[in-house]
Amino acid sequence: MTLGDQLAVEVSGLVKTFGKTRAVDGVDLMVPAGGVYGVLGPNGAGKTTTIRVLATLLAPDGGTARVLGHDVVREADAVRSRVSLTGQFASLDEDLSGTENLILLARLQGYGRSDAKKRAADLLGAFDLTEAAGRQVKTYSGGMRRRIDIAASIVVTPDLLFLDEPTTGLDPRSRSQVWDIVRALVAGGTTVLLTTQYLDEADQLADRIAVIEHGKVIAEGTSGELKAKVGGGALHVRLRDAAQRPEAARLLTAALGVPVTLESDPVALSVAVSDAEPVPAGLAELTRAGVRVSEFALGQPSLDEVFFALTGHPAGDDDAADDQPLTGKSKREAKKAAKKAKEHAA
Amino acid sequence: MTTTTTPAASDLLKPEPAPVPADLVGERLSAVLASRTRPPKPSALSACGTFGWRALLKIKHVPEQLFDVTAFPVMMTLMFTYLFGGALADSPKDYLQFFLPGTLVSTIAMITMYTGLGLNNDIKKGVFDRIKALPVWRPAALVGMMLGDVVRYSGAGLLVIALGLALGFRPDGGAIGVVLAMLVLLLFSFSLAWVWNIFGMVLRTPESVLGVSMMVLFPLTFGSNIYVDPSTMPGWLQAFVDVNPISHVVTAVRGLMHDTVTAGQLGWVFLWCAILNVIFAPITMRLYNRR
Ligand SMILES: Nc1ncnc2c1ncn2[C@@H]1O[C@H](COP(=O)(O)OP(=O)(O)OP(=O)(O)O)[C@@H](O)[C@H]1O
Ligand SMILES: [Mg+2]
């Protein structure tokens, strides 16, 4: 049996209730082996609960879940020996040092005394924590905690790693460090299932994404597929000279094969595009014909827009207890604005 | 890669080809990830040992916790010997012969409550989630921790005995009697700790764990033969004292130290240990495995 021809996670009709709360309410998931699978959802969507069931920490109330071919209820030990979980909140002994925590986990997974020591040192080195190795974990910064927590999860490199909101609350540098770690894990052959409430994180990191809300999967697919579901993006063009607009419209219609919308701004026009590929050629046509473009932007629908289209409201909008801001959209927009500014200057 | 979990030395020699992310950390990271070592599952004994080691590391890193453990017995011994000794017996020194084995038992019984407290803390901090997700022998986490705590009980016990000797405690059973008494007491303490573990898992906060444990332990220690001879007590209280497991332990410890122990007295202690283990260990494990 090889990893390649099986699903890493196979969940159907999963239900988990806490009293009256249906935290997970009929989730279906098919996670292919290899790569990163993103579970995207706002606060209280049921991400943590789903992951805890998959990691055998909670027993489901309904439905079935198989992880790496093993049933999470009946074959919990087989699952445990091949998966690892980095929970949403740090789960190490804060009184112990980083080294001691890792040695402890290595010993519990069968490493001999000296091998455990070596493994701990190697991991701390790889996660840039050698300096803090001897310090109690409670003295670590948020980013260091996240890293040691992930390191603790790969003392024995797992075939499947669950990462529950690995970057929530991290600064951009720590965030990108965690992203690098995830990419390295995947390159090493580990399947990563991560949850996030950051839309750009799922977009950039995950090969496939499941969007969940109120304990249900409301959409699933690659980031591109999700965007396509909502309709393509749009090419927005602004010209220097309003007189050139009719010609520009004609050229773009010809190049992209779709009608052009003339906007109320006399120098602006937009074209709905489902595929970005012919766009550069279309813009090149304009330049060749002497139409002077002052600025353009290719508006890929963001996952925010996807969320909006799927649910009719922005992510996390209905959650009163939402204390973690969704920075996905604002970041994306900032990036877009920066790109525009650059083009403007050029 | 095959994904059977058979532990094999050859796994060590089978690095996974991994494209290296272009930064320094990434390079070292790929190296540690390349090790797909899957050592054999540790034995139950080794897993218990590792958890015991953790309990000892805690003492090293948080030595304050030993303060409660040591200050309390010293205080109790001094207070009872000199405050009540004259009133309860002919002289403080006479009282000490009677009282020291009892204070030893009550001190250690008190300390066992901290085991439940530690467990509660582990659950709150998420440490138990990580431990529970490991494929180790399930009771190891609890048994190991409790064995580590036995080291703490022994430390406190030695302190009380040393203090007693300094104040004039002279056990007729000699060193052997004292050591045997200590062993019996440690066995009982280990068994008793299962009860606090249950509180540690069922209750939400450390405060409530300590509060409820106290509520159980206080009547047990005061309604016993630790401080006074029960023959002066009213009949109903004597009946309680007679069935109280703490009384049985005190009687046996006193007997071993003064070389007057009977097989029946020891039998009662072993019976209580068996009852505590047979009833409360499975309940604890059930709660622990609950998910
Ligand atoms: N142990 C529990 N007892 C009672 N209710 C719970 C428990 N765990 C989760 N819930 C409830 O189940 C729902 C889903 O929670 P869950 O933690 O899975 O959400 P989440 O998607 O991880 O959210 P977040 O982004 O805030 O971490 C919430 O309404 C939560 O209040
Ligand atoms: Mg969560």
XYZ file of C-alpha atoms and ligand atoms in Angstrom:
669
model
C 0.000 0.000 0.000
C 1.455 3.365 -0.899
C 0.379 6.803 0.080
C -0.080 7.829 -3.508
C -3.137 5.775 -4.229
C -5.150 6.502 -1.152
C -6.856 9.420 0.419
C -5.166 10.889 3.454
C -8.487 11.765 5.004
C -11.900 10.472 4.120
C -14.761 11.921 6.125
C -18.423 11.461 5.516
C -21.390 12.830 7.367
C -19.294 13.675 10.413
C -21.279 15.016 13.364
C -20.061 16.200 16.750
C -22.346 17.920 19.197
C -21.677 19.609 22.515
C -25.004 19.738 24.285
C -27.213 21.701 21.926
C -24.348 23.032 19.821
C -23.845 21.109 16.617
C -20.180 21.997 16.320
C -19.703 19.682 13.344
C -22.907 19.070 11.466
C -22.436 16.612 8.642
C -18.984 17.349 7.271
C -17.755 15.500 4.177
C -14.091 15.778 3.282
C -11.784 14.008 0.846
C -8.198 15.020 1.382
C -5.763 13.635 -1.181
C -2.386 12.430 0.064
C 0.433 14.901 -0.496
C 0.233 18.658 -0.511
C -1.609 21.096 1.679
C -5.322 20.960 2.257
C -6.886 24.061 3.717
C -9.992 24.185 5.874
C -11.216 27.717 5.838
C -13.861 29.073 8.137
C -14.705 31.877 10.524
C -14.654 31.635 14.335
C -16.856 28.871 15.633
C -17.230 27.202 12.237
C -16.154 23.847 13.662
C -12.574 23.690 12.388
C -10.960 22.739 15.675
C -13.647 20.221 16.503
C -13.261 18.536 13.109
C -9.503 18.328 13.487
C -9.741 16.966 17.022
C -11.992 14.187 15.807
C -9.532 13.368 13.028
C -6.631 13.330 15.491
C -8.589 10.850 17.697
C -8.951 13.323 20.568
C -12.727 13.451 20.266
C -15.118 10.679 19.350
C -17.613 11.619 16.648
C -21.337 11.432 17.398
C -22.177 10.451 13.851
C -20.671 9.722 10.462
C -17.352 8.097 9.707
C -13.803 9.314 9.435
C -10.856 7.413 8.051
C -7.366 8.793 8.355
C -4.618 7.205 6.243
C -6.941 4.288 5.729
C -7.701 3.743 9.421
C -10.973 4.386 11.182
C -10.496 7.074 13.840
C -12.727 5.296 16.329
C -11.886 1.637 15.885
C -8.239 1.991 14.898
C -7.289 5.011 16.960
C -3.835 3.710 17.800
C -2.961 3.090 14.162
C -4.010 6.648 13.375
C -2.082 8.034 16.331
C 1.127 6.406 15.236
C 1.071 8.133 11.858
C -0.465 11.538 12.375
C 0.427 14.491 14.497
C -1.505 17.515 15.676
C -0.361 21.021 16.392
C -3.317 22.482 18.196
C -4.639 25.992 17.995
C -3.091 26.797 21.350
C 0.370 25.772 22.498
C 0.338 22.385 24.129
C 3.753 21.930 25.664
C 4.795 21.817 29.276
C 5.570 25.469 29.894
C 7.623 24.738 32.994
C 10.061 22.601 31.061
C 12.693 23.854 28.632
C 12.352 23.459 24.881
C 14.925 20.689 24.848
C 13.266 18.818 27.695
C 9.882 18.980 26.007
C 11.253 17.542 22.794
C 13.266 14.844 24.561
C 10.150 13.883 26.493
C 8.153 13.459 23.298
C 10.966 11.641 21.544
C 11.313 9.196 24.450
C 7.569 8.607 24.465
C 7.760 7.713 20.818
C 10.445 5.157 21.344
C 13.701 7.034 20.829
C 16.578 5.880 23.003
C 18.110 8.313 25.461
C 20.929 9.622 23.289
C 18.927 9.514 20.052
C 16.223 11.550 21.756
C 18.765 14.168 22.769
C 20.167 14.359 19.281
C 16.751 14.578 17.672
C 15.773 17.389 20.046
C 18.942 19.326 19.218
C 18.466 18.814 15.466
C 14.878 19.995 15.602
C 15.702 23.046 17.691
C 18.439 23.926 15.217
C 16.150 23.519 12.245
C 13.505 25.710 13.831
C 15.982 28.405 14.740
C 15.525 27.852 18.454
C 18.978 26.699 19.526
C 19.517 29.812 21.608
C 16.306 29.307 23.542
C 16.738 25.550 23.871
C 17.540 25.583 27.581
C 14.915 28.137 28.547
C 11.506 27.323 29.966
C 8.888 27.397 27.223
C 6.859 29.956 29.174
C 9.542 32.527 28.385
C 9.163 32.055 24.617
C 7.597 34.654 22.329
C 4.460 33.830 20.364
C 6.387 32.997 17.203
C 8.883 30.810 19.064
C 6.049 28.972 20.778
C 4.401 28.221 17.473
C 7.681 26.918 16.097
C 8.482 24.695 19.076
C 4.919 23.448 18.986
C 5.291 22.435 15.356
C 8.727 20.971 16.081
C 7.116 18.895 18.835
C 4.679 17.538 16.276
C 7.356 16.275 13.953
C 9.662 14.573 16.442
C 8.668 11.534 14.451
C 7.951 12.904 10.993
C 4.246 12.198 10.549
C 2.614 11.090 7.318
C -0.169 13.546 8.012
C 0.105 16.691 10.078
C -2.860 18.669 11.342
C -2.139 22.329 11.911
C -4.936 24.199 13.630
C -4.694 27.885 12.774
C -0.908 27.829 12.680
C -0.451 31.529 12.021
C -3.226 33.196 13.984
C -1.713 35.978 16.018
C 1.724 35.865 14.417
C 3.545 38.826 12.922
C 4.277 38.727 9.174
C 7.825 37.439 9.640
C 6.828 34.580 11.944
C 3.953 33.880 9.635
C 6.190 33.460 6.637
C 8.504 31.263 8.725
C 5.569 28.993 9.460
C 4.656 28.972 5.784
C 8.213 27.924 4.923
C 7.958 25.135 7.463
C 4.719 23.939 5.913
C 6.221 23.976 2.433
C 9.281 22.062 3.625
C 7.046 19.481 5.285
C 5.116 18.969 2.095
C 8.305 18.731 0.079
C 9.392 16.026 2.505
C 6.321 13.987 1.703
C 4.012 14.873 4.606
C 0.406 15.734 3.900
C -0.615 18.867 5.759
C -4.190 19.644 6.693
C -4.388 23.144 8.038
C -7.217 25.283 9.242
C -7.201 28.981 8.896
C -9.451 31.951 8.985
C -7.076 33.942 6.808
C -8.321 33.861 3.283
C -4.976 34.754 1.750
C -3.284 31.988 3.686
C -5.558 29.330 2.233
C -5.175 30.918 -1.162
C -1.378 30.925 -1.100
C -0.641 27.718 0.741
C -3.363 25.204 0.061
C -3.736 23.041 -3.011
C -7.357 22.437 -2.210
C -9.671 24.273 0.125
C -12.833 23.351 1.968
C -14.865 26.294 3.161
C -16.815 25.465 6.288
C -19.380 27.380 8.225
C -21.738 26.358 11.025
C -20.267 22.862 10.965
C -20.933 22.263 7.283
C -18.749 22.300 4.185
C -20.245 24.951 1.961
C -17.729 24.734 -0.876
C -14.725 22.669 -1.855
C -12.122 22.799 -4.559
C -8.863 24.407 -5.603
C -8.600 28.092 -5.005
C -9.099 28.560 -8.745
C -12.194 26.372 -8.792
C -13.691 28.259 -5.909
C -13.079 31.499 -7.699
C -14.556 30.124 -10.887
C -17.648 29.084 -8.976
C -18.205 32.665 -8.093
C -17.485 33.940 -11.575
C -14.205 35.148 -12.992
C -12.420 38.332 -12.218
C -12.338 41.530 -14.195
C -9.727 43.513 -16.052
C -9.956 47.201 -15.237
C -8.213 49.625 -17.573
C -7.843 53.411 -17.333
C -6.694 55.437 -20.271
C -4.852 58.749 -20.410
C -7.149 60.085 -23.121
C -10.921 59.614 -23.128
C -10.992 60.020 -26.909
C -9.147 56.731 -27.323
C -11.757 54.729 -25.410
C -13.840 53.495 -28.398
C -10.704 52.184 -30.067
C -9.519 50.534 -26.877
C -12.886 48.862 -26.435
C -12.770 47.520 -29.963
C -9.233 46.162 -29.580
C -9.907 44.501 -26.243
C -13.136 42.923 -27.431
C -11.256 41.451 -30.350
C -8.342 40.229 -28.220
C -10.333 38.776 -25.323
C -13.448 37.686 -27.175
C -15.827 39.205 -24.622
C -17.797 42.461 -24.606
C -16.307 45.478 -22.889
C -18.148 47.564 -20.322
C -17.683 51.298 -20.608
C -17.716 52.732 -17.148
C -19.160 56.058 -16.046
C -15.643 57.400 -15.713
C -14.923 58.458 -19.322
C -11.379 57.066 -19.274
C -12.256 53.706 -17.643
C -13.418 50.433 -19.109
C -13.622 46.911 -17.768
C -13.813 43.434 -19.192
C -15.058 40.325 -17.403
C -12.413 37.633 -17.792
C -12.602 34.067 -16.579
C -9.068 33.359 -17.675
C -6.132 35.709 -17.222
C -4.045 34.222 -20.022
C -5.061 36.389 -22.999
C -4.949 39.582 -20.931
C -1.276 40.495 -21.556
C -1.790 40.062 -25.306
C -4.836 42.308 -25.160
C -2.898 44.994 -23.348
C -0.069 44.643 -25.840
C -2.594 45.284 -28.653
C -3.462 48.601 -27.024
C 0.162 49.661 -26.843
C 0.787 48.658 -30.454
C -2.180 50.738 -31.591
C -0.888 53.725 -29.679
C -3.623 53.688 -27.011
C -2.034 55.092 -23.892
C -2.916 53.208 -20.709
C -2.472 55.047 -17.439
C -3.263 52.101 -15.185
C -4.688 48.614 -15.196
C -5.541 45.944 -12.659
C -6.560 42.358 -13.016
C -9.108 41.834 -10.281
C -9.021 38.156 -9.357
C -11.969 37.617 -7.076
C -10.509 37.231 -3.618
C -11.570 34.429 -1.334
C -13.450 37.124 0.532
C -15.574 37.612 -2.505
C -15.873 33.857 -2.783
C -17.069 33.699 0.789
C -19.496 36.469 0.183
C -20.890 34.840 -2.906
C -21.241 31.483 -1.148
C -22.847 32.651 2.047
C -24.288 36.032 1.252
C -22.223 37.630 3.985
C -18.527 38.223 4.624
C -16.567 35.601 6.540
C -17.190 35.678 10.274
C -19.787 38.390 9.941
C -22.365 36.591 12.033
C -20.070 35.831 14.895
C -20.472 38.302 17.702
C -17.523 36.848 19.592
C -15.229 37.446 16.661
C -12.192 39.020 18.218
C -9.669 38.024 15.601
C -9.823 40.349 12.640
C -9.833 38.831 9.198
C -6.857 40.532 7.707
C -7.053 38.582 4.471
C -9.024 41.093 2.584
C -7.307 44.190 3.808
C -3.905 42.670 3.076
C -4.942 41.716 -0.385
C -6.249 45.142 -1.059
C -3.116 46.737 0.255
C -1.125 44.562 -2.116
C -3.357 45.458 -5.008
C -3.042 49.118 -4.209
C 0.730 48.837 -4.066
C 0.756 47.137 -7.457
C -1.403 49.853 -8.918
C 0.810 52.558 -7.519
C 3.855 50.925 -9.077
C 2.231 50.689 -12.459
C 1.132 54.244 -12.133
C 4.660 55.394 -11.509
C 6.058 53.413 -14.437
C 7.392 5.310 0.235
C 5.713 2.452 1.943
C 3.771 3.492 4.943
C 3.606 0.377 7.026
C 4.448 1.186 10.592
C 6.896 -1.635 11.082
C 9.840 -0.141 12.865
C 12.965 -1.006 10.970
C 16.513 0.177 11.248
C 16.534 0.518 7.474
C 14.080 3.414 7.824
C 16.978 5.325 9.260
C 18.870 5.000 6.018
C 16.046 6.017 3.777
C 16.054 9.777 3.451
C 13.222 11.244 1.483
C 14.382 13.322 -1.486
C 13.186 16.796 -0.685
C 13.559 19.987 -2.681
C 15.075 22.520 -0.340
C 13.371 25.866 0.226
C 15.789 28.636 -0.551
C 16.522 29.777 2.979
C 18.877 28.575 5.653
C 16.277 27.329 8.094
C 14.557 25.519 5.269
C 17.699 23.612 4.484
C 18.181 22.320 8.005
C 14.478 21.689 8.215
C 14.495 19.400 5.227
C 17.344 17.532 6.847
C 15.366 16.833 10.034
C 12.288 15.994 8.026
C 14.236 13.602 5.888
C 14.646 11.409 8.925
C 11.600 9.221 8.681
C 12.691 7.205 11.677
C 9.814 5.458 13.319
C 11.289 3.845 16.413
C 9.418 0.962 18.001
C 6.712 1.897 20.470
C 8.253 2.256 23.941
C 7.464 -0.351 26.559
C 4.898 0.481 29.217
C 7.674 0.647 31.760
C 9.815 3.000 29.722
C 6.818 5.262 29.068
C 6.054 5.391 32.805
C 9.690 6.177 33.448
C 9.599 9.070 31.002
C 6.522 10.554 32.637
C 8.133 10.078 36.034
C 11.181 11.944 34.738
C 8.900 14.790 33.765
C 7.492 14.966 37.296
C 11.030 15.247 38.621
C 11.955 17.942 36.086
C 8.999 19.913 37.388
C 10.523 19.865 40.838
C 13.778 21.135 39.364
C 12.117 23.988 37.462
C 9.469 24.911 40.004
C 11.173 24.329 43.341
C 8.568 26.549 45.015
C 6.200 23.621 44.903
C 8.440 21.923 47.450
C 7.872 24.784 49.836
C 4.274 23.818 50.568
C 5.364 20.275 50.847
C 8.060 20.986 53.399
C 6.742 23.988 55.304
C 3.438 22.378 56.081
C 4.729 19.245 57.832
C 7.309 21.194 59.806
C 4.637 23.572 61.008
C 2.199 20.834 61.887
C 4.744 18.799 63.784
C 6.035 21.717 65.825
C 2.592 23.108 66.491
C 0.975 19.934 67.672
C 3.927 18.746 69.684
C 4.366 21.904 71.719
C 0.887 23.445 71.580
C -1.173 20.390 72.384
C 1.441 17.872 73.472
C 1.279 18.832 77.145
C -2.496 18.802 77.185
C -3.010 15.634 75.215
C -0.308 13.554 76.889
C 1.934 13.771 79.928
C 4.595 15.767 78.086
C 5.342 16.963 74.567
C 7.923 14.240 74.252
C 5.484 11.492 75.193
C 2.957 12.931 72.800
C 5.542 12.993 70.016
C 5.974 9.199 70.255
C 2.262 8.850 69.606
C 1.772 11.764 67.267
C 4.728 11.624 64.874
C 3.594 8.577 62.872
C 0.196 10.258 62.576
C 1.543 13.575 61.379
C 3.625 11.704 58.847
C 0.487 10.138 57.430
C -1.515 13.354 57.377
C 1.331 15.309 55.793
C 1.749 12.879 52.948
C -1.979 12.425 52.464
C -2.201 16.206 52.034
C 0.583 16.228 49.482
C -1.127 13.575 47.390
C -3.758 16.185 46.557
C -1.221 18.046 44.455
C -1.205 15.133 42.022
C -4.781 15.912 41.015
C -3.883 19.565 40.805
C -1.018 18.868 38.414
C -3.283 16.767 36.244
C -5.883 19.521 36.081
C -3.194 21.961 35.031
C -1.982 19.636 32.278
C -5.472 19.389 30.879
C -5.952 23.138 30.961
C -2.613 23.821 29.294
C -3.311 21.340 26.513
C -0.357 19.133 27.477
C -2.695 16.191 27.834
C -3.999 16.611 24.315
C -0.530 16.137 23.001
C 0.116 13.176 25.256
C -3.202 11.548 24.480
C -2.533 11.794 20.768
C 0.578 9.623 21.178
C 0.421 5.874 20.678
C 1.791 4.986 24.132
C 0.414 2.648 26.759
C -2.597 4.640 27.947
C -2.175 4.539 31.723
C 1.519 5.504 31.440
C 0.904 9.227 31.661
C -0.964 8.891 34.955
C 0.985 6.057 36.491
C 4.297 7.695 35.555
C 3.257 11.012 36.998
C 2.063 9.350 40.201
C 5.326 7.449 40.530
C 7.257 10.690 40.056
C 5.162 12.202 42.810
C 6.087 9.330 45.096
C 9.584 10.831 45.086
C 8.071 14.013 46.417
C 6.161 12.140 49.108
C 9.372 10.412 50.182
C 11.167 13.737 50.478
C 8.484 15.174 52.710
C 8.370 11.958 54.729
C 12.108 12.018 55.357
C 11.858 15.601 56.492
C 9.132 14.855 59.020
C 11.009 11.844 60.359
C 14.273 13.791 60.643
C 12.488 16.577 62.471
C 10.825 14.080 64.771
C 14.142 12.435 65.615
C 15.621 15.831 66.381
C 12.730 16.619 68.716
C 13.079 13.346 70.579
C 11.056 10.771 68.650
C 12.485 7.341 69.431
C 10.869 4.539 67.428
C 11.139 1.109 69.066
C 11.031 -0.555 65.662
C 14.371 1.025 64.748
C 15.487 1.970 61.262
C 13.898 -1.107 59.704
C 10.559 -0.352 61.277
C 10.683 3.243 60.034
C 11.619 2.221 56.502
C 8.860 -0.386 56.355
C 6.361 2.123 57.723
C 7.417 4.588 55.042
C 6.993 1.982 52.281
C 3.510 1.063 53.454
C 2.621 4.732 53.588
C 3.961 5.368 50.064
C 1.918 2.479 48.720
C -1.196 3.898 50.344
C -0.456 7.413 49.074
C -0.042 6.177 45.519
C -3.390 4.396 45.775
C -5.088 7.428 47.301
C -3.824 9.687 44.496
C -6.216 7.979 42.051
C -9.080 9.688 43.879
C -7.577 13.154 43.396
C -6.913 12.332 39.753
C -10.627 11.940 39.268
C -11.262 15.381 40.740
C -8.438 16.736 38.596
C -10.162 15.501 35.469
C -13.773 16.210 36.321
C -13.464 19.660 37.866
C -12.675 22.718 35.792
C -10.365 24.869 37.883
C -7.383 24.120 40.115
C -9.135 26.000 42.924
C -12.131 23.705 42.836
C -9.881 20.645 42.639
C -8.067 21.734 45.770
C -11.286 22.772 47.493
C -13.107 19.514 46.886
C -10.057 17.423 47.730
C -9.743 19.285 51.036
C -13.378 18.694 51.787
C -12.821 14.983 51.451
C -9.487 14.811 53.199
C -10.132 17.053 56.202
C -12.783 14.911 57.850
C -10.702 11.845 57.078
C -7.593 13.188 58.805
C -9.322 14.801 61.774
C -11.839 12.034 62.235
C -9.035 9.584 62.792
C -6.616 8.413 65.443
C -3.882 10.811 64.250
C -4.165 13.377 67.026
C -5.878 11.679 69.921
C -6.810 8.236 71.103
C -10.374 7.670 69.875
C -11.450 6.084 73.190
C -12.396 9.562 74.462
C -14.671 10.209 71.488
C -18.460 9.735 71.379
C -19.607 6.362 70.071
C -20.758 7.455 66.622
C -17.430 9.177 65.991
C -15.536 6.117 67.168
C -17.492 4.089 64.651
C -16.367 6.464 61.900
C -12.772 6.438 63.092
C -12.789 2.668 63.085
C -13.678 2.362 59.409
C -11.663 5.374 58.275
C -8.823 4.189 56.029
C -6.556 6.923 57.359
C -6.921 5.442 60.851
C -5.911 2.057 59.546
C -2.843 3.471 57.878
C -1.902 5.418 60.997
C -2.295 2.324 63.136
C -0.088 0.282 60.828
C 2.564 3.001 60.488
C 2.593 3.536 64.244
C 2.787 -0.199 64.788
C 5.677 -0.658 62.391
C 7.613 2.244 63.879
C 7.117 1.076 67.442
C 7.379 -2.625 66.616
C 3.872 -3.470 67.798
C 2.257 -4.074 64.423
C -0.066 -7.021 63.864
C -0.755 -8.837 60.627
C -4.372 -7.744 60.897
C -3.415 -4.069 61.037
C -1.280 -4.430 57.919
C -4.013 -6.456 56.254
C -6.447 -3.566 56.634
C -4.035 -1.189 54.881
C -3.423 -3.564 52.011
C -7.140 -4.100 51.689
C -7.716 -0.361 51.448
C -4.933 -0.004 48.861
C -6.517 -2.781 46.825
C -9.951 -1.170 47.064
C -8.635 2.253 46.022
C -6.739 0.803 43.068
C -9.478 -1.517 41.912
C -12.221 1.073 42.073
C -10.580 4.382 41.334
C -7.861 3.479 38.841
C -10.384 2.157 36.288
C -12.649 5.175 36.809
C -9.668 7.455 36.265
C -8.653 5.604 33.113
C -12.203 5.734 31.832
C -12.310 9.471 32.311
C -8.893 9.802 30.736
C -9.898 7.827 27.663
C -13.206 9.633 27.340
C -13.225 11.809 24.240
N -15.776 21.445 24.466
C -16.798 22.177 23.990
N -17.915 22.318 24.702
C -18.965 23.039 24.240
N -18.985 23.657 23.052
C -17.898 23.559 22.287
C -16.749 22.812 22.705
N -15.822 22.878 21.732
C -16.355 23.632 20.754
N -17.604 24.036 21.065
C -18.506 24.847 20.216
O -18.533 24.269 18.947
C -18.504 25.261 17.934
C -17.331 25.024 17.011
O -16.143 25.271 17.720
P -14.705 25.092 17.094
O -13.719 25.347 18.192
O -14.617 23.800 16.393
O -14.648 26.268 16.038
P -13.419 26.817 15.212
O -13.820 26.801 13.796
O -12.185 26.093 15.564
O -13.340 28.318 15.712
P -12.061 29.270 15.960
O -11.712 29.862 14.661
O -12.608 30.303 16.896
O -10.992 28.450 16.571
C -18.490 26.587 18.657
O -19.798 27.071 18.708
C -17.986 26.241 20.034
O -18.527 27.126 20.990
Mg -10.430 26.610 16.406
